């Protein structure tokens, strides 16, 4: 089984709809992250969480919110989706060390019409 | 602020040829640097990382990278490309308490 799972894998939604992307990990790590990937821009950090009570905004958090329901679960919500949020979204987890490897999920492809 | 720049959004090589993917960093403190690879329809996975222990870092699948402070570079190389190396490669730097900052990526094509 995969260490990091994301649901759904693909989602098409309409402008203005609320949508939640879910992430679960079995690595037992405290740190979890949400990134979005756009062609030519690499990955950009949306939110990160160092434990259940420690949630921080990344460089592009506007329009997004997160919930850390448990050590293993970290959800990303788009309260009112807009077309420029169409992207590939990745969840990741890592250990506590500065150079600890980040383990990525397979991604969720989100299309906002 | 720490950042990385990847030179060349697309690189094409022939099978068996040298692979060279370029990454330059900007950092006011000694950086921690990473290379990740993304195969089609998959998430990213770590190729190698520089943590100041050694300037030449060896990774998986025959890849290696050399940290050159004088050139502020961390280029990724592989002596002989294989068809299975076709993927997108991302250089990244660890920015303190926050998570990784990624470059814009380089897509590697391997021609038969």
Tab-separated table of C-alpha atoms in Angstrom:
chain	number	residue	atom	x	y	z
A	1	UNK	CA	0.000	0.000	0.000
A	2	UNK	CA	1.105	3.546	-0.740
A	3	UNK	CA	2.575	5.611	2.087
A	4	UNK	CA	0.642	8.724	1.070
A	5	UNK	CA	-2.812	8.517	-0.488
A	6	UNK	CA	-4.899	11.297	-1.946
A	7	UNK	CA	-8.596	11.332	-2.783
A	8	UNK	CA	-10.024	12.015	-5.233
A	9	UNK	CA	-7.415	11.493	-7.947
A	10	UNK	CA	-9.358	13.563	-10.446
A	11	UNK	CA	-12.124	16.084	-9.921
A	12	UNK	CA	-14.023	18.413	-12.178
A	13	UNK	CA	-16.081	21.081	-10.491
A	14	UNK	CA	-17.760	24.392	-11.268
A	15	UNK	CA	-16.896	27.913	-10.269
A	16	UNK	CA	-18.197	28.759	-6.824
A	17	UNK	CA	-18.416	25.199	-5.545
A	18	UNK	CA	-16.792	24.083	-2.320
A	19	UNK	CA	-14.430	21.196	-2.694
A	20	UNK	CA	-12.268	19.184	-0.320
A	21	UNK	CA	-9.155	17.225	-1.179
A	22	UNK	CA	-8.093	14.598	1.310
A	23	UNK	CA	-4.708	13.196	2.213
A	24	UNK	CA	-3.727	10.303	4.447
A	25	UNK	CA	-0.290	8.983	5.326
A	26	UNK	CA	0.948	5.838	7.002
A	27	UNK	CA	4.544	6.991	7.566
A	28	UNK	CA	3.813	8.064	11.127
A	29	UNK	CA	5.231	11.519	10.446
A	30	UNK	CA	4.082	14.702	12.126
A	31	UNK	CA	4.813	17.062	9.221
A	32	UNK	CA	2.417	17.333	6.300
A	33	UNK	CA	2.233	19.709	3.345
A	34	UNK	CA	-0.007	20.764	0.479
A	35	UNK	CA	1.487	21.953	-2.810
A	36	UNK	CA	0.041	22.883	-6.160
A	37	UNK	CA	1.806	22.257	-9.438
A	38	UNK	CA	1.294	24.405	-12.510
A	39	UNK	CA	3.177	23.934	-15.790
A	40	UNK	CA	6.359	25.976	-15.824
A	41	UNK	CA	5.992	27.043	-12.207
A	42	UNK	CA	7.114	23.953	-10.357
A	43	UNK	CA	5.477	23.207	-7.016
A	44	UNK	CA	4.308	25.976	-4.742
A	45	UNK	CA	3.516	25.574	-1.073
A	46	UNK	CA	-0.088	26.218	-0.024
A	47	UNK	CA	-0.139	25.156	3.642
A	48	UNK	CA	1.998	23.094	5.953
A	49	UNK	CA	1.479	21.525	9.360
A	50	UNK	CA	4.163	20.423	11.786
A	51	UNK	CA	1.696	18.694	14.080
A	52	UNK	CA	-2.039	18.589	14.713
A	53	UNK	CA	-2.049	21.970	16.447
A	54	UNK	CA	0.519	23.719	14.276
A	55	UNK	CA	-0.766	24.883	10.875
A	56	UNK	CA	0.939	27.511	8.771
A	57	UNK	CA	0.271	29.378	5.563
A	58	UNK	CA	2.561	28.836	2.631
A	59	UNK	CA	3.322	31.198	-0.209
A	60	UNK	CA	-0.056	30.874	-1.970
A	61	UNK	CA	-2.669	30.228	0.732
A	62	UNK	CA	-5.303	32.741	-0.446
A	63	UNK	CA	-8.493	30.958	-1.448
A	64	UNK	CA	-7.575	27.787	0.417
A	65	UNK	CA	-8.055	26.414	3.918
A	66	UNK	CA	-6.861	23.251	5.623
A	67	UNK	CA	-7.818	20.920	8.426
A	68	UNK	CA	-5.501	18.554	10.288
A	69	UNK	CA	-7.948	16.000	11.620
A	70	UNK	CA	-5.310	13.648	13.004
A	71	UNK	CA	-1.618	13.001	12.708
A	72	UNK	CA	-2.271	10.960	9.587
A	73	UNK	CA	-4.871	13.177	7.878
A	74	UNK	CA	-4.568	16.602	6.307
A	75	UNK	CA	-7.350	18.019	4.127
A	76	UNK	CA	-7.305	20.961	1.746
A	77	UNK	CA	-10.483	22.914	1.004
A	78	UNK	CA	-11.378	25.379	-1.673
A	79	UNK	CA	-14.276	27.328	-0.194
A	80	UNK	CA	-15.407	28.808	-3.509
A	81	UNK	CA	-13.485	27.356	-6.411
A	82	UNK	CA	-12.356	29.573	-9.278
A	83	UNK	CA	-10.883	28.585	-12.666
A	84	UNK	CA	-7.340	29.683	-11.826
A	85	UNK	CA	-7.296	27.042	-9.106
A	86	UNK	CA	-7.219	24.434	-11.849
A	87	UNK	CA	-3.979	22.574	-11.130
A	88	UNK	CA	-2.379	19.384	-9.894
A	89	UNK	CA	-2.366	19.209	-6.098
A	90	UNK	CA	0.110	17.202	-4.073
A	91	UNK	CA	0.168	16.225	-0.447
A	92	UNK	CA	3.469	15.306	1.200
A	93	UNK	CA	4.768	14.218	4.570
A	94	UNK	CA	8.182	14.217	6.195
A	95	UNK	CA	9.991	13.526	9.405
A	96	UNK	CA	11.103	16.297	11.771
A	97	UNK	CA	14.634	16.792	10.489
A	98	UNK	CA	15.607	19.693	8.277
A	99	UNK	CA	16.837	17.372	5.553
A	100	UNK	CA	14.293	14.600	5.994
A	101	UNK	CA	12.875	13.300	2.736
A	102	UNK	CA	9.426	14.480	1.749
A	103	UNK	CA	7.173	11.643	0.609
A	104	UNK	CA	4.575	12.671	-1.930
A	105	UNK	CA	1.158	11.357	-2.760
A	106	UNK	CA	0.144	10.621	-6.358
A	107	UNK	CA	-1.621	13.946	-6.788
A	108	UNK	CA	-5.156	15.178	-7.409
A	109	UNK	CA	-5.919	16.749	-10.765
A	110	UNK	CA	-8.527	19.464	-10.188
A	111	UNK	CA	-10.355	21.235	-12.981
A	112	UNK	CA	-12.571	24.220	-12.190
A	113	UNK	CA	-14.917	25.157	-15.024
B	1	UNK	CA	15.138	34.486	0.644
B	2	UNK	CA	16.447	31.192	-0.605
B	3	UNK	CA	15.532	30.092	-4.111
B	4	UNK	CA	16.605	27.832	-6.961
B	5	UNK	CA	16.684	28.407	-10.690
B	6	UNK	CA	16.607	25.574	-13.188
B	7	UNK	CA	18.089	26.433	-16.561
B	8	UNK	CA	16.211	24.837	-19.421
B	9	UNK	CA	12.612	23.729	-19.149
B	10	UNK	CA	13.208	20.917	-21.649
B	11	UNK	CA	16.318	18.840	-22.259
B	12	UNK	CA	16.589	16.146	-24.901
B	13	UNK	CA	19.384	13.572	-25.039
B	14	UNK	CA	20.021	10.372	-26.895
B	15	UNK	CA	19.977	7.068	-25.084
B	16	UNK	CA	23.488	6.440	-23.746
B	17	UNK	CA	24.443	10.113	-23.745
B	18	UNK	CA	25.392	12.235	-20.745
B	19	UNK	CA	22.532	13.818	-18.836
B	20	UNK	CA	23.166	17.292	-17.380
B	21	UNK	CA	20.360	19.188	-15.685
B	22	UNK	CA	21.278	22.579	-14.287
B	23	UNK	CA	20.297	24.131	-10.987
B	24	UNK	CA	21.610	27.319	-9.414
B	25	UNK	CA	20.693	28.420	-5.942
B	26	UNK	CA	20.490	31.694	-4.105
B	27	UNK	CA	21.001	31.584	-0.382
B	28	UNK	CA	22.530	33.771	2.291
B	29	UNK	CA	23.215	30.743	4.474
B	30	UNK	CA	24.592	27.295	3.652
B	31	UNK	CA	21.725	25.625	1.812
B	32	UNK	CA	20.252	22.183	1.942
B	33	UNK	CA	19.568	21.158	-1.661
B	34	UNK	CA	17.530	18.376	-3.189
B	35	UNK	CA	16.707	16.819	-6.522
B	36	UNK	CA	13.312	15.176	-6.967
B	37	UNK	CA	11.997	13.280	-9.979
B	38	UNK	CA	8.419	13.035	-11.194
B	39	UNK	CA	7.536	10.205	-13.544
B	40	UNK	CA	4.366	10.573	-15.640
B	41	UNK	CA	1.180	10.510	-13.574
B	42	UNK	CA	3.057	10.045	-10.332
B	43	UNK	CA	4.076	12.090	-7.348
B	44	UNK	CA	7.611	13.265	-6.735
B	45	UNK	CA	10.311	11.047	-5.278
B	46	UNK	CA	13.704	11.955	-3.886
B	47	UNK	CA	16.727	11.383	-6.126
B	48	UNK	CA	19.396	12.801	-3.839
B	49	UNK	CA	20.114	15.536	-1.327
B	50	UNK	CA	23.014	17.720	-0.219
B	51	UNK	CA	23.340	18.192	3.513
B	52	UNK	CA	26.913	19.578	3.669
B	53	UNK	CA	28.485	16.221	4.479
B	54	UNK	CA	30.067	15.795	1.045
B	55	UNK	CA	30.048	17.997	-2.043
B	56	UNK	CA	29.539	15.087	-4.457
B	57	UNK	CA	26.266	13.379	-3.731
B	58	UNK	CA	25.224	10.088	-5.234
B	59	UNK	CA	21.582	9.239	-5.622
B	60	UNK	CA	19.356	6.547	-6.978
B	61	UNK	CA	19.317	5.242	-10.543
B	62	UNK	CA	22.903	6.312	-11.243
B	63	UNK	CA	22.361	10.038	-10.768
B	64	UNK	CA	24.733	12.299	-8.903
B	65	UNK	CA	25.097	16.003	-8.201
B	66	UNK	CA	27.969	18.192	-7.143
B	67	UNK	CA	27.593	21.151	-4.808
B	68	UNK	CA	29.803	24.013	-5.995
B	69	UNK	CA	29.711	26.961	-3.632
B	70	UNK	CA	31.852	29.168	-5.882
B	71	UNK	CA	29.349	28.722	-8.705
B	72	UNK	CA	26.240	28.495	-6.475
B	73	UNK	CA	25.299	25.404	-8.449
B	74	UNK	CA	23.978	21.913	-7.800
B	75	UNK	CA	23.769	20.352	-11.255
B	76	UNK	CA	22.419	16.836	-11.720
B	77	UNK	CA	24.290	14.402	-13.941
B	78	UNK	CA	24.130	10.836	-15.160
B	79	UNK	CA	26.839	9.383	-17.406
B	80	UNK	CA	24.543	7.377	-19.650
B	81	UNK	CA	20.859	8.119	-20.195
B	82	UNK	CA	18.301	5.352	-20.257
B	83	UNK	CA	14.836	5.510	-21.746
B	84	UNK	CA	13.395	5.049	-18.256
B	85	UNK	CA	15.003	8.350	-17.168
B	86	UNK	CA	12.411	10.314	-19.136
B	87	UNK	CA	10.632	12.374	-16.487
B	88	UNK	CA	10.456	15.838	-14.982
B	89	UNK	CA	13.197	16.801	-12.558
B	90	UNK	CA	12.927	19.398	-9.829
B	91	UNK	CA	15.663	21.069	-7.869
B	92	UNK	CA	14.628	22.305	-4.412
B	93	UNK	CA	16.075	24.170	-1.454
B	94	UNK	CA	15.046	23.949	2.177
B	95	UNK	CA	14.080	27.374	3.440
B	96	UNK	CA	14.498	27.203	7.170
B	97	UNK	CA	11.403	26.373	9.207
B	98	UNK	CA	9.241	26.219	6.149
B	99	UNK	CA	8.975	23.478	3.554
B	100	UNK	CA	10.894	23.103	0.340
B	101	UNK	CA	11.032	25.754	-2.364
B	102	UNK	CA	11.072	24.113	-5.772
B	103	UNK	CA	12.468	25.209	-9.088
B	104	UNK	CA	10.260	25.331	-12.163
B	105	UNK	CA	11.331	21.882	-13.340
B	106	UNK	CA	13.173	20.420	-16.319
B	107	UNK	CA	11.521	17.848	-18.521
B	108	UNK	CA	14.018	15.274	-19.756
B	109	UNK	CA	13.365	13.482	-23.048
B	110	UNK	CA	15.464	10.481	-24.003
B	111	UNK	CA	15.597	9.678	-27.690
B	112	UNK	CA	16.237	6.118	-28.840
